[in-house]
CSV table of C-alpha atoms in Angstrom, one decimal:
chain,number,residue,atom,x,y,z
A,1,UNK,CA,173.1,99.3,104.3
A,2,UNK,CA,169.9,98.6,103.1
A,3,UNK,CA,168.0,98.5,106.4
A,4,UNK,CA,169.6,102.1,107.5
A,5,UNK,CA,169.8,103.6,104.6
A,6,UNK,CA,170.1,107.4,105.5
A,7,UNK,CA,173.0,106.4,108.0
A,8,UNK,CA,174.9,104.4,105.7
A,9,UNK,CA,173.9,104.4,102.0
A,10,UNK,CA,173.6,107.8,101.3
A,11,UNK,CA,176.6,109.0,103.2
A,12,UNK,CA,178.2,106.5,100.9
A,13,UNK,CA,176.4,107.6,97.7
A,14,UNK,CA,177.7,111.0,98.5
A,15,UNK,CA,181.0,110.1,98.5
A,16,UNK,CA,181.2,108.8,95.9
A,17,UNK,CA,179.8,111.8,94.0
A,18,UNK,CA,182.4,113.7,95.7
A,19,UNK,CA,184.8,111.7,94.5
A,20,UNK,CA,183.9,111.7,91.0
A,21,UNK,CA,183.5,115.1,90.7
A,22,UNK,CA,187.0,116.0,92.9
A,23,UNK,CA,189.1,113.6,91.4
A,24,UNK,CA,190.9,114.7,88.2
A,25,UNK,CA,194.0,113.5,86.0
A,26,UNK,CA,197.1,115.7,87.6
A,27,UNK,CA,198.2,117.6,84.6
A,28,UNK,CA,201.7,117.1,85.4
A,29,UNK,CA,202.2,113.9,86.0
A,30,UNK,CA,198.7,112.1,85.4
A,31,UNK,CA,197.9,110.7,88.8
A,32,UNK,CA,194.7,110.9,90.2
A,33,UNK,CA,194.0,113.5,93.3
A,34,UNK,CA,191.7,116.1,94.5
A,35,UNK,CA,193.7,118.8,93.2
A,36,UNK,CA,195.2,119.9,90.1
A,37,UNK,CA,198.4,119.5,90.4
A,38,UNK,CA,198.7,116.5,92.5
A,39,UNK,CA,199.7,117.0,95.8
A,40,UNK,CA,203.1,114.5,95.0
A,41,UNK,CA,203.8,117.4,92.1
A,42,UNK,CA,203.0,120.4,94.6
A,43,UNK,CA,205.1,119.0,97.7
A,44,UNK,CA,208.2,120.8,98.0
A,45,UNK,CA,209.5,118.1,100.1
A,46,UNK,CA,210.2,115.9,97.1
A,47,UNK,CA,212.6,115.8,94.9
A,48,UNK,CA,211.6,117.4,91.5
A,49,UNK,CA,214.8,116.4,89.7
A,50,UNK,CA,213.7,112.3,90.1
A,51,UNK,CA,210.9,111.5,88.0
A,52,UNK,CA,209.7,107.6,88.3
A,53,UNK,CA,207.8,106.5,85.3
A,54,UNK,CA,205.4,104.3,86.1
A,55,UNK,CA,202.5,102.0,84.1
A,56,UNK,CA,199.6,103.4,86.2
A,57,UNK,CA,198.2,105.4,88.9
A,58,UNK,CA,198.0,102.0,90.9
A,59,UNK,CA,201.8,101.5,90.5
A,60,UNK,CA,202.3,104.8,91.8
A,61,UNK,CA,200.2,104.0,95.1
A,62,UNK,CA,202.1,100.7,95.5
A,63,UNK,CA,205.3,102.7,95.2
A,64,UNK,CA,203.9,105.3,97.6
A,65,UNK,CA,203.3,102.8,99.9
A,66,UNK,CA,206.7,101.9,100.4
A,67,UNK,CA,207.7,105.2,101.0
A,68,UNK,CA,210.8,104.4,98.2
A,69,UNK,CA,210.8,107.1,95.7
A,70,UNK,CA,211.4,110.7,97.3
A,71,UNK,CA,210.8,112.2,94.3
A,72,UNK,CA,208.1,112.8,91.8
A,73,UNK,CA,206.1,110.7,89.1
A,74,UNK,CA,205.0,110.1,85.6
A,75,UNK,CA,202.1,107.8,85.2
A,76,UNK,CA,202.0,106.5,81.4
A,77,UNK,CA,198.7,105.5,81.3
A,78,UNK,CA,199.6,101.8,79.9
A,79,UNK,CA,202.4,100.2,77.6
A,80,UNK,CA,202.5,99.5,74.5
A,81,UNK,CA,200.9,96.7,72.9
A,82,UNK,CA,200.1,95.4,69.3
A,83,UNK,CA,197.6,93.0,70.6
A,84,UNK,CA,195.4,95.6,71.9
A,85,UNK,CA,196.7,98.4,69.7
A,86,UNK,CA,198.0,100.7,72.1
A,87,UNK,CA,200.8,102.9,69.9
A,88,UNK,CA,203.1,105.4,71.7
A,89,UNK,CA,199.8,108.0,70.5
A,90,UNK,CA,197.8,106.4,73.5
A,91,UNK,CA,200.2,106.9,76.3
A,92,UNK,CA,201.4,109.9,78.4
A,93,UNK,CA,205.0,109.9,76.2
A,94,UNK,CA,205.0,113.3,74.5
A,95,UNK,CA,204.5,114.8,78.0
A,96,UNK,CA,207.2,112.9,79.1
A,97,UNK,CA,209.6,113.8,76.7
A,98,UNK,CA,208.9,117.7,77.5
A,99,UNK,CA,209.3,116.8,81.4
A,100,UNK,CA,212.6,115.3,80.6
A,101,UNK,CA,213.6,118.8,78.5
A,102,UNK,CA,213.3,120.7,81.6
A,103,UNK,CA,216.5,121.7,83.6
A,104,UNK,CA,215.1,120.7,86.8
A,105,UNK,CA,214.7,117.0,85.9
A,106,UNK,CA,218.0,115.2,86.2
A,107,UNK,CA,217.0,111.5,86.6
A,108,UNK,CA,214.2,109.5,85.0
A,109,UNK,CA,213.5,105.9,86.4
A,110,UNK,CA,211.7,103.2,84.1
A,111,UNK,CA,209.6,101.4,86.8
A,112,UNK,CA,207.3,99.7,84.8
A,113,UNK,CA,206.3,95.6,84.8
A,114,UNK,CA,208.8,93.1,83.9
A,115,UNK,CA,206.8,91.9,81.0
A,116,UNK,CA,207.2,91.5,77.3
A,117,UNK,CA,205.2,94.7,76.8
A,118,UNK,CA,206.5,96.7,79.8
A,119,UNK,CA,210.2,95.9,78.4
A,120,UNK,CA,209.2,97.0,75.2
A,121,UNK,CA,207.8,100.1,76.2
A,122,UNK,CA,210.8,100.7,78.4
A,123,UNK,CA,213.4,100.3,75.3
A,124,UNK,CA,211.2,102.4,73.4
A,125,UNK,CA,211.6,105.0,76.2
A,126,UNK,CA,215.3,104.7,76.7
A,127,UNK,CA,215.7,105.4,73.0
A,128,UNK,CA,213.5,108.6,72.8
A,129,UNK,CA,215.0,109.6,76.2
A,130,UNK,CA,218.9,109.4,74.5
A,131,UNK,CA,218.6,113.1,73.3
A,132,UNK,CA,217.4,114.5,76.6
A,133,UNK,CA,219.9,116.1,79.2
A,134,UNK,CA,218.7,113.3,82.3
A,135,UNK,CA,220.4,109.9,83.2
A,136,UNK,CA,217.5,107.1,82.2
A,137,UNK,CA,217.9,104.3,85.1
A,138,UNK,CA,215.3,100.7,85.2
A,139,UNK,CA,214.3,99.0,88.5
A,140,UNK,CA,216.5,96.1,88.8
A,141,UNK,CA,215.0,92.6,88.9
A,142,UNK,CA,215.9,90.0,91.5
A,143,UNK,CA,215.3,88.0,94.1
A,144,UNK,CA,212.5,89.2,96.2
A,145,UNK,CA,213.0,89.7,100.1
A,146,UNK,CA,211.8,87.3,101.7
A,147,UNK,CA,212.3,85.1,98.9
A,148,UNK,CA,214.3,81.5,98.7
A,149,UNK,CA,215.9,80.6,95.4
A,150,UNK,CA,214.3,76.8,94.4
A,151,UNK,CA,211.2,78.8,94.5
A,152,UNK,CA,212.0,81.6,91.9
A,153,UNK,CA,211.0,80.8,88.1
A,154,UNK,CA,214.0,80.4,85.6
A,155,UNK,CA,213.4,84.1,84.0
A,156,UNK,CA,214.4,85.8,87.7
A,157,UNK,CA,217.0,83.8,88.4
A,158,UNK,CA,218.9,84.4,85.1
A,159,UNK,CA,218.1,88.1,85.7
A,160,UNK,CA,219.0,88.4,89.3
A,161,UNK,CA,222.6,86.4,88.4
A,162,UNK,CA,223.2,88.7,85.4
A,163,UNK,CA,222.2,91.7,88.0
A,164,UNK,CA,224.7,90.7,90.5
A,165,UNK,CA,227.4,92.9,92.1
B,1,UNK,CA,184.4,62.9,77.8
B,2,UNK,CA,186.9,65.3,76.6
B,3,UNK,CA,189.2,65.7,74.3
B,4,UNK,CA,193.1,66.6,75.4
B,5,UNK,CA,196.7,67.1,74.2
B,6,UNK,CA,200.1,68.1,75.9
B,7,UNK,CA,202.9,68.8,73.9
B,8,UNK,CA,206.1,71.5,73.7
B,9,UNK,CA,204.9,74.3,73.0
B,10,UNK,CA,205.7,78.4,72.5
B,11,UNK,CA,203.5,81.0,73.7
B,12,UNK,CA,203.0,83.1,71.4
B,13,UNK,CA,200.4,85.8,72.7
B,14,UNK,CA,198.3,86.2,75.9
B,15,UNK,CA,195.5,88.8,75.8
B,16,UNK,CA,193.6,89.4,79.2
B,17,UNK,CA,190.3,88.2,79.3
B,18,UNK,CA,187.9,88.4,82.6
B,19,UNK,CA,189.0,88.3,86.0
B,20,UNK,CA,192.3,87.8,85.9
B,21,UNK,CA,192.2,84.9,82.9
B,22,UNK,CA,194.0,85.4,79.2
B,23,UNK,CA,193.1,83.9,76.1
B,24,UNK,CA,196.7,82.6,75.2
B,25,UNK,CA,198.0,81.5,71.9
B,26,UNK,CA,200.5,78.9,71.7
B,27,UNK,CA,202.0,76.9,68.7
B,28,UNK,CA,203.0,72.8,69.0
B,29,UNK,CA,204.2,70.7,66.5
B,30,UNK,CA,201.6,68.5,66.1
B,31,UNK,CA,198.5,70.9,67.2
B,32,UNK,CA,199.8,74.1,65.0
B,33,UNK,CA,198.7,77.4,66.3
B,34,UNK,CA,196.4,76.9,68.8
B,35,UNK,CA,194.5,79.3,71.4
B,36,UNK,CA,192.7,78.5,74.8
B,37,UNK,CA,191.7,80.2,77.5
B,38,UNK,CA,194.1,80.1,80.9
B,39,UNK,CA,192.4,80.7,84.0
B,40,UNK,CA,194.3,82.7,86.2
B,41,UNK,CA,196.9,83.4,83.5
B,42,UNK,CA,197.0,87.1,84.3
B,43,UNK,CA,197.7,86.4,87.8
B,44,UNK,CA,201.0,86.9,89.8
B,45,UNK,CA,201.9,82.9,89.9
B,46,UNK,CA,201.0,82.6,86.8
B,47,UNK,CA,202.0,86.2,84.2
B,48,UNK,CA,205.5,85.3,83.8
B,49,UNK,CA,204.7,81.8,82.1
B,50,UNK,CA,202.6,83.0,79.6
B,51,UNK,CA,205.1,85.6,78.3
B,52,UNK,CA,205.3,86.3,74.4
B,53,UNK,CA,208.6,83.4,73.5
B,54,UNK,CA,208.8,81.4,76.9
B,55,UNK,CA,208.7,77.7,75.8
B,56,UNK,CA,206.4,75.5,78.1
B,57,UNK,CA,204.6,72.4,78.7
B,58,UNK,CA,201.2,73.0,77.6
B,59,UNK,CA,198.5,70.9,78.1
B,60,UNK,CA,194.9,71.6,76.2
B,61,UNK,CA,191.3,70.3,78.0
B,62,UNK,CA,188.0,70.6,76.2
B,63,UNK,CA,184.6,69.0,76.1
B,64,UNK,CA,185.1,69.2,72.1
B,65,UNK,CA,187.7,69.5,69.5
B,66,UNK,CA,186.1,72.6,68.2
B,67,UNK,CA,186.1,74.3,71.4
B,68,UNK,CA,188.4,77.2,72.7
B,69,UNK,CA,189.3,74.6,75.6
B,70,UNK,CA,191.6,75.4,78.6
B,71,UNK,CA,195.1,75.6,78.3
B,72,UNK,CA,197.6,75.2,81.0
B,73,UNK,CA,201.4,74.7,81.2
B,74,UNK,CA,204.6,74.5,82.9
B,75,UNK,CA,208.0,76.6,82.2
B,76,UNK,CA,210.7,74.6,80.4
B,77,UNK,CA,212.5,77.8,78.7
B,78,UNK,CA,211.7,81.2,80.0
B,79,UNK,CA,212.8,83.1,76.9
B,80,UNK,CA,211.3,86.2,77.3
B,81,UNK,CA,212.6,87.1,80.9
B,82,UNK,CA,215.9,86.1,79.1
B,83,UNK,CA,215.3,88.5,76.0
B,84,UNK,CA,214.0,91.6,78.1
B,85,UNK,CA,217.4,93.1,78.7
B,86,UNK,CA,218.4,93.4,75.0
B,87,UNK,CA,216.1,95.7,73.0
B,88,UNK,CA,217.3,93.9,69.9
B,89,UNK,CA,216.7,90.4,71.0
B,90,UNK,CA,213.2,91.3,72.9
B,91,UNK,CA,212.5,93.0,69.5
B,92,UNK,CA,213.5,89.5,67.4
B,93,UNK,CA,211.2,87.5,70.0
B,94,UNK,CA,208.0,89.4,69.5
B,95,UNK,CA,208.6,89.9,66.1
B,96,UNK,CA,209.0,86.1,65.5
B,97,UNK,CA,206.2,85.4,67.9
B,98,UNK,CA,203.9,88.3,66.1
B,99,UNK,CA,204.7,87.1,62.6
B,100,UNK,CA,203.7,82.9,63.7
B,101,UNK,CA,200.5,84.3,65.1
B,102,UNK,CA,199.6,86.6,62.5
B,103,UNK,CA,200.0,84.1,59.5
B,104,UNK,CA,200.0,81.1,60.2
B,105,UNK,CA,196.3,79.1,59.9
B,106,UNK,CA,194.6,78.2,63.3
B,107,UNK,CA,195.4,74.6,64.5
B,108,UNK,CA,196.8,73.3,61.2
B,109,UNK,CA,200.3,71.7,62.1
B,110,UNK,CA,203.5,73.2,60.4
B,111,UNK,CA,206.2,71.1,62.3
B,112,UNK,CA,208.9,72.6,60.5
B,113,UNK,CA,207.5,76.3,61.1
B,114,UNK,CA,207.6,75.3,64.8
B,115,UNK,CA,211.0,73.6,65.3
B,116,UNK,CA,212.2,77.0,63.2
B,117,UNK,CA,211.0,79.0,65.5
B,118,UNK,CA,212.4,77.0,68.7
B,119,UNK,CA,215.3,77.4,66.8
B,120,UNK,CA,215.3,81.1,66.8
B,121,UNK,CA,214.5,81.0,69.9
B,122,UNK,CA,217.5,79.0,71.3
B,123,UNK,CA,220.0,80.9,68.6
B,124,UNK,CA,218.6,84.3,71.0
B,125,UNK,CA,220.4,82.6,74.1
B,126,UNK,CA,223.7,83.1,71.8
B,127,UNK,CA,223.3,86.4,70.7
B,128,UNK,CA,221.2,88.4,67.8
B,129,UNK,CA,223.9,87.3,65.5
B,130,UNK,CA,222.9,83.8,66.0
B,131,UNK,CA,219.4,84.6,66.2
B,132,UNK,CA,218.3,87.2,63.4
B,133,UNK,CA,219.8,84.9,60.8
B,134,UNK,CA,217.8,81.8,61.5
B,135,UNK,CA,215.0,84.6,62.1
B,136,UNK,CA,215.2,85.7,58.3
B,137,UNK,CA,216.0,81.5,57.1
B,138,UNK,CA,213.0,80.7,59.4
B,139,UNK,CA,210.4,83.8,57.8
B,140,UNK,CA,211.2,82.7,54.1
B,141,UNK,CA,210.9,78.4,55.5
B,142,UNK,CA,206.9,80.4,56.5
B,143,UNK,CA,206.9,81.9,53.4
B,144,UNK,CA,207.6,78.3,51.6
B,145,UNK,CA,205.3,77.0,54.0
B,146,UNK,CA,202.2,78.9,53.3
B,147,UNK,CA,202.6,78.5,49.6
B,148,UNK,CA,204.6,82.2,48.6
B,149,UNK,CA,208.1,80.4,48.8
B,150,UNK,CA,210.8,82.0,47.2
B,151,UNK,CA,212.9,80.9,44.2
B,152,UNK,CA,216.6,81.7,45.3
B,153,UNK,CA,218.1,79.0,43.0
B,154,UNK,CA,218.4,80.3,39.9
B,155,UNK,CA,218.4,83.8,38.4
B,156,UNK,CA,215.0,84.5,37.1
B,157,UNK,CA,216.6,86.3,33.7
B,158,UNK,CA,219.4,84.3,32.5
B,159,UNK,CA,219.3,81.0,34.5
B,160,UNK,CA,222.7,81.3,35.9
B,161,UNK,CA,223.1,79.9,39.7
B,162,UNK,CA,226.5,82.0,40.6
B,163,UNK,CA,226.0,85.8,41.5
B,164,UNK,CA,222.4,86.0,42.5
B,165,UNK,CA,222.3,89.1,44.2
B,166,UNK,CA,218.7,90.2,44.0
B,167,UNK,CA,215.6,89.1,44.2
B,168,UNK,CA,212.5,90.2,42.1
B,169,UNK,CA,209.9,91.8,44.1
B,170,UNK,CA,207.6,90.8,41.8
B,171,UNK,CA,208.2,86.9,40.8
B,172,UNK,CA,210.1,85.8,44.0
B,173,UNK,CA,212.4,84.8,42.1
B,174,UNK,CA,216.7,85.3,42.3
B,175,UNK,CA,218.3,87.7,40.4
B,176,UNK,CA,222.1,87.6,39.4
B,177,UNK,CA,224.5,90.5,39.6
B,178,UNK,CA,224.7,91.3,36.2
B,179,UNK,CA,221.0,91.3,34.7
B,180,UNK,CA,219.9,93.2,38.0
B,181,UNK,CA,222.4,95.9,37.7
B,182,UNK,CA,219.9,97.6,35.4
B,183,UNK,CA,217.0,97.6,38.2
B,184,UNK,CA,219.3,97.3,41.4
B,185,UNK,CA,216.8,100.7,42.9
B,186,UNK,CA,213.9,98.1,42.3
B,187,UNK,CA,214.8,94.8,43.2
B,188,UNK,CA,215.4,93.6,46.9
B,189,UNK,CA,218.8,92.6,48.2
B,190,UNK,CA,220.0,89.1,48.9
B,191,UNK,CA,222.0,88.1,51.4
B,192,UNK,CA,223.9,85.1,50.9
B,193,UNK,CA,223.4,83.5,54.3
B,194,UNK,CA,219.7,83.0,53.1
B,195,UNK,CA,221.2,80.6,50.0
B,196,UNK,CA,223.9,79.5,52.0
B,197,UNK,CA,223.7,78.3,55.3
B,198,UNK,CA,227.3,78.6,56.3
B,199,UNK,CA,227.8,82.0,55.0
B,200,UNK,CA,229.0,84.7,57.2
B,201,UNK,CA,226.6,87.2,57.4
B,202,UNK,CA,226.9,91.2,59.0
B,203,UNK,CA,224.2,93.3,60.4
B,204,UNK,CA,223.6,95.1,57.1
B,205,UNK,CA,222.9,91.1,55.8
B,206,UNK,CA,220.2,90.5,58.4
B,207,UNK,CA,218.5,94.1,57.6
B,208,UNK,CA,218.5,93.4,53.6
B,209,UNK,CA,217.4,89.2,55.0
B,210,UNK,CA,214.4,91.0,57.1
B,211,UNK,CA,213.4,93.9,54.4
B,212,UNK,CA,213.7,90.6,51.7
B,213,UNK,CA,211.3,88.3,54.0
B,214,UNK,CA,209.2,91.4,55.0
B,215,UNK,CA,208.4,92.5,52.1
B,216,UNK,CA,206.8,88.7,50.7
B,217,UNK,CA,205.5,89.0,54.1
B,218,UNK,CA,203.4,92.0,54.0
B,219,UNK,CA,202.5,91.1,50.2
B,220,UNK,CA,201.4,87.7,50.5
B,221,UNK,CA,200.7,86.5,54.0
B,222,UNK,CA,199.5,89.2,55.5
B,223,UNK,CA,198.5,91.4,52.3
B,224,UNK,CA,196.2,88.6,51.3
B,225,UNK,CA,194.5,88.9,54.8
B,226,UNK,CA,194.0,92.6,54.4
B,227,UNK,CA,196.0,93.1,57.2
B,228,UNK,CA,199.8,94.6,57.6
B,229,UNK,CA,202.9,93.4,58.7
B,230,UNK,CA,202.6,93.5,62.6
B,231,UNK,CA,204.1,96.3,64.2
B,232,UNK,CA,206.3,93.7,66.5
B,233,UNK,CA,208.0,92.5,63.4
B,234,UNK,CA,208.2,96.8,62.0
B,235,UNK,CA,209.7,97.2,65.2
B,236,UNK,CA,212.3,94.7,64.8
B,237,UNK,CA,213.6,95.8,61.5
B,238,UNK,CA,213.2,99.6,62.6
B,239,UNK,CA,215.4,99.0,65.3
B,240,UNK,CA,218.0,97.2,63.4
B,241,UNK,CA,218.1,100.0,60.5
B,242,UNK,CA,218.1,102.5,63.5
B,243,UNK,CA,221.1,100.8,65.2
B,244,UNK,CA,223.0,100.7,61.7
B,245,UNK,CA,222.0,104.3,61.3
B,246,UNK,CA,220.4,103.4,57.6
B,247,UNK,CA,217.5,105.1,56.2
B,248,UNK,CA,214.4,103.0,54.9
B,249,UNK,CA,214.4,102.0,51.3
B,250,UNK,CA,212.2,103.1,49.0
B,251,UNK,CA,209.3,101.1,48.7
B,252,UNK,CA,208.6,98.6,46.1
B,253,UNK,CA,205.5,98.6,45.2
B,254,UNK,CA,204.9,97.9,41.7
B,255,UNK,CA,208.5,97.6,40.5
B,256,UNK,CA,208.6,95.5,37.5
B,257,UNK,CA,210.1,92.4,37.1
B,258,UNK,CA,213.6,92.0,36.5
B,259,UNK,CA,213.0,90.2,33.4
C-alpha cells in the first residue's frame, strides 16, 4: 500500500470516509446501513410481523448469513450486566416495547447468547413483553449440526435432553 | 519459581479483558475469593466454563503470591447452563454469586461460606424451593461470617426463646410475637426455616428470609463499603415479590429498636 499509494491507500482511505459518514444507526431497528431505515426494515419482501431480537448488529449479520429469519430485527445494543453496569436504560428496550405495541408485529424471537447475562436479559424481556399483544418465542439450544455428543459440555447436553421432542 | 494451587472451585464473575481474555473471579475453600486472569476465557471453547455458578476445577499459576496469576479450569458442574431456563433459579444463582463477590474479603478463606454456597448451588438442581432456603440460611451463615451475625435465639425484649417472630432492624437481634406486636410496621419478619432447619417453609417465607438477610446485607456488608446491595441479588428478591404479586415493604431505615 505504501509503495502505490494513490492506487491503493487513498482509494482505501476514501472508503472509509464514505463509510463513516453513510453508515448510521437504523432508527427502527438499530442496525447499521447506508440508509435510514435499514434496507432489512424497508424490504417488503420480509416479514414485518417477525421481529428477531438480537444482542448486536454482528448477530444480526451472522443471522443474515444463514438466510434463517425472513423477517425483521431488533438489535439491543448489549445485555444487561451488573458487572459492567449496563441497566435496561443502556439498551434498545423502550423501543422494543413500542415495536411490540404495534398491530403489525405478531411474533418476537429472543435470539440472544446463551449466557448468564444473555438469559437474564431474555427473562427480563419475556416479563416486560407479557402485556403486549405478540407471542415471545427463544432460540432453542442443542446439539449443533455437525456435532457428536462426547464432545458437547455438560450445560448443552442437559439443555438439548430437556429440549427434546 | 512460581507459586500454584488447584482446588474446587465456583466461578463467580468473568469480566472481558483484552483480546478475547476475562479477568475471572472464583471462590475455593482454602484460597477464598480469588481472581486471575484466563486467557482465552472469552473465547468459544472456553465462554461457557467461566459462566457466573458453574463449579470447576481451577487451577491458579503465578510468579508471586501477590500477583493476579493465571487461572484455568475444567467443568465439573455446569450450573449456569442448568439454571438459564428458570428466571427464578438464574436469578438465585447470580444473586448468590453477586452477593460472595461483592462481600466477601479477597483471598481470605471462609470454608464454610464456600461449601454454603455449593450447597445452594446443588439445592438449585432440586428446584428454588430447595434452593432459596439454603440461599437465605447461607446469606445470614455470611452475615455471621463477616462479623454482622444475627441473634435469632432469644427475643431481644423479654428473653423468651418460643414465638420469635421478628427481628430488630436495629440490634439483629429476635423478636417474639408478643413484645413486637407493638412495632410489627418496623421490625423485619422471621421465618422459621432460618431458626429451624426442618421447618417447612412457603414462598412468602423465602421473600420475608431474603428481605431479613438483605436488609443486614445492604447495612453492614455492603453499607460499610459504601456500596449497595448488587442489583443481581435486587433482582432476585424483585422477582420473587413480583411472582407473589406483593408490594415492597416500607423501608426500615431508622426504625427503632424493639426494645
Amino acid at each position: 500500500m505504501l509503495a502505490d499509494p494513490q492506487a491503493l491507500m487513498l482509494p482505501l482511505s476514501d472508503a472509509l470516509r464514505a463509510a463513516a459518514e453513510a453508515v448510521t444507526p437504523c432508527r427502527i431497528c438499530g442496525n447499521l446501513d447506508a440508509a435510514d431505515p435499514c434496507r432489512i426494515c424497508t424490504n417488503p419482501e420480509r416479514d414485518q410481523g417477525l421481529v428477531c431480537v438480537v444482542e448486536g448488529v454482528a448477530d444480526l449479520w451472522a443471522l443474515e448469513r444463514a438466510h434463517a429469519h425472513p423477517g425483521v430485527y431488533h438489535v439491543l445494543g448489549g445485555t444487561l450486566s451488573a458487572l459492567s453496569g449496563t441497566g435496561p436504560e443502556e439498551l434498545r428496550i423502550a423501543p422494543l416495547l413500542r415495536r411490540a405495541e404495534d398491530d403489525q408485529v405478531r411474533e418476537v424471537i429472543l435470539a440472544l447468547p446463551a449466557t448468564v447475562e444473555g438469559a437474564s436479559t431474555a427473562h427480563y424481556l419475556q416479563d416486560r413483553l407479557a402485556g403486549a399483544p405478540v407471542t415471545v418465542t427463544r432460540l432453542a439450544q442443542g446439539v449443533p449440526i455437525g456435532g457428536s455428543l462426547d464432545a458437547l459440555d455438560d450445560g448443552t447436553l442437559a439443555a438439548a435432553l430437556r429440549a427434546r421432542r | 519459581m512460581s507459586v500454584e494451587w488447584a482446588a474446587p472451585a465456583v466461578v463467580l464473575s468473568a469480566r472481558p479483558y483484552g483480546e478475547g481474555g476475562v479477568i475471572a473471579t472464583v471462590l475455593t475453600e482454602a484460597q477464598g475469593r480469588h481472581p486471575g486472569l484466563v486467557r482465552g476465557g472469552g473465547s468459544r471453547g472456553q465462554v461457557a466454563l467461566w459462566q457466573t455458578g458453574n463449579l470447576i476445577e481451577a487451577r491458579w499459576v503465578a510468579r508471586l503470591a501477590d500477583q493476579l496469576g493465571a487461572l484455568s479450569g475444567e467443568m465439573v458442574h455446569a450450573a449456569a447452563a442448568l439454571a438459564m431456563e428458570d428466571a427464578l433459579s438464574l436469578a438465585t444463582l447470580a444473586g448468590a454469586c453477586a452477593v460472595a463477590e461483592g462481600a466477601l474479603p479477597e483471598r481470605e478463606a471462609h470454608p464454610a461460606i464456600f461449601h454454603g454456597l455449593v450447597s445452594v448451588i446443588a439445592g438449585l438442581a432440586r428446584g428454588t424451593d430447595t434452593a432459596l432456603p439454603l440461599l437465605v440460611r447461607w446469606e445470614a451463615l455470611l452475615l455471621a461470617d463477616l462479623g454482622y451475625g444475627l441473634d435469632l435465639e432469644s427475643c431481644a425484649a423479654t428473653g423468651a426463646r418460643e414465638g420469635l417472630e421478628w427481628v430488630s432492624p436495629r440490634s439483629g437481634r429476635a423478636v417474639s410475637a408478643k413484645a413486637g406486636a407493638p412495632y410489627a410496621d418496623r421490625l423485619l419478619r422471621l421465618p422459621a426455616f432460618l431458626r429451624e432447619p426442618d421447618a417447612a417453609s412457603t414462598p412468602q417465607d423465602w421473600l420475608a428470609g431474603l428481605r431479613l438477610t438483605g436488609f443486614f446485607l445492604a447495612r453492614d456488608a455492603f453499607g460499610l463499603q459504601h456500596r449497595p446491595l448488587p442489583p443481581a441479588r435486587q433482582a432476585l428478591e424483585a422477582r420473587l415479590a413480583d411472582q407473589l404479586s406483593l408490594t415492597h415493604p416500607p423501608t426500615h431505615q431508622g426504625s427503632p429498636d424493639a426494645r
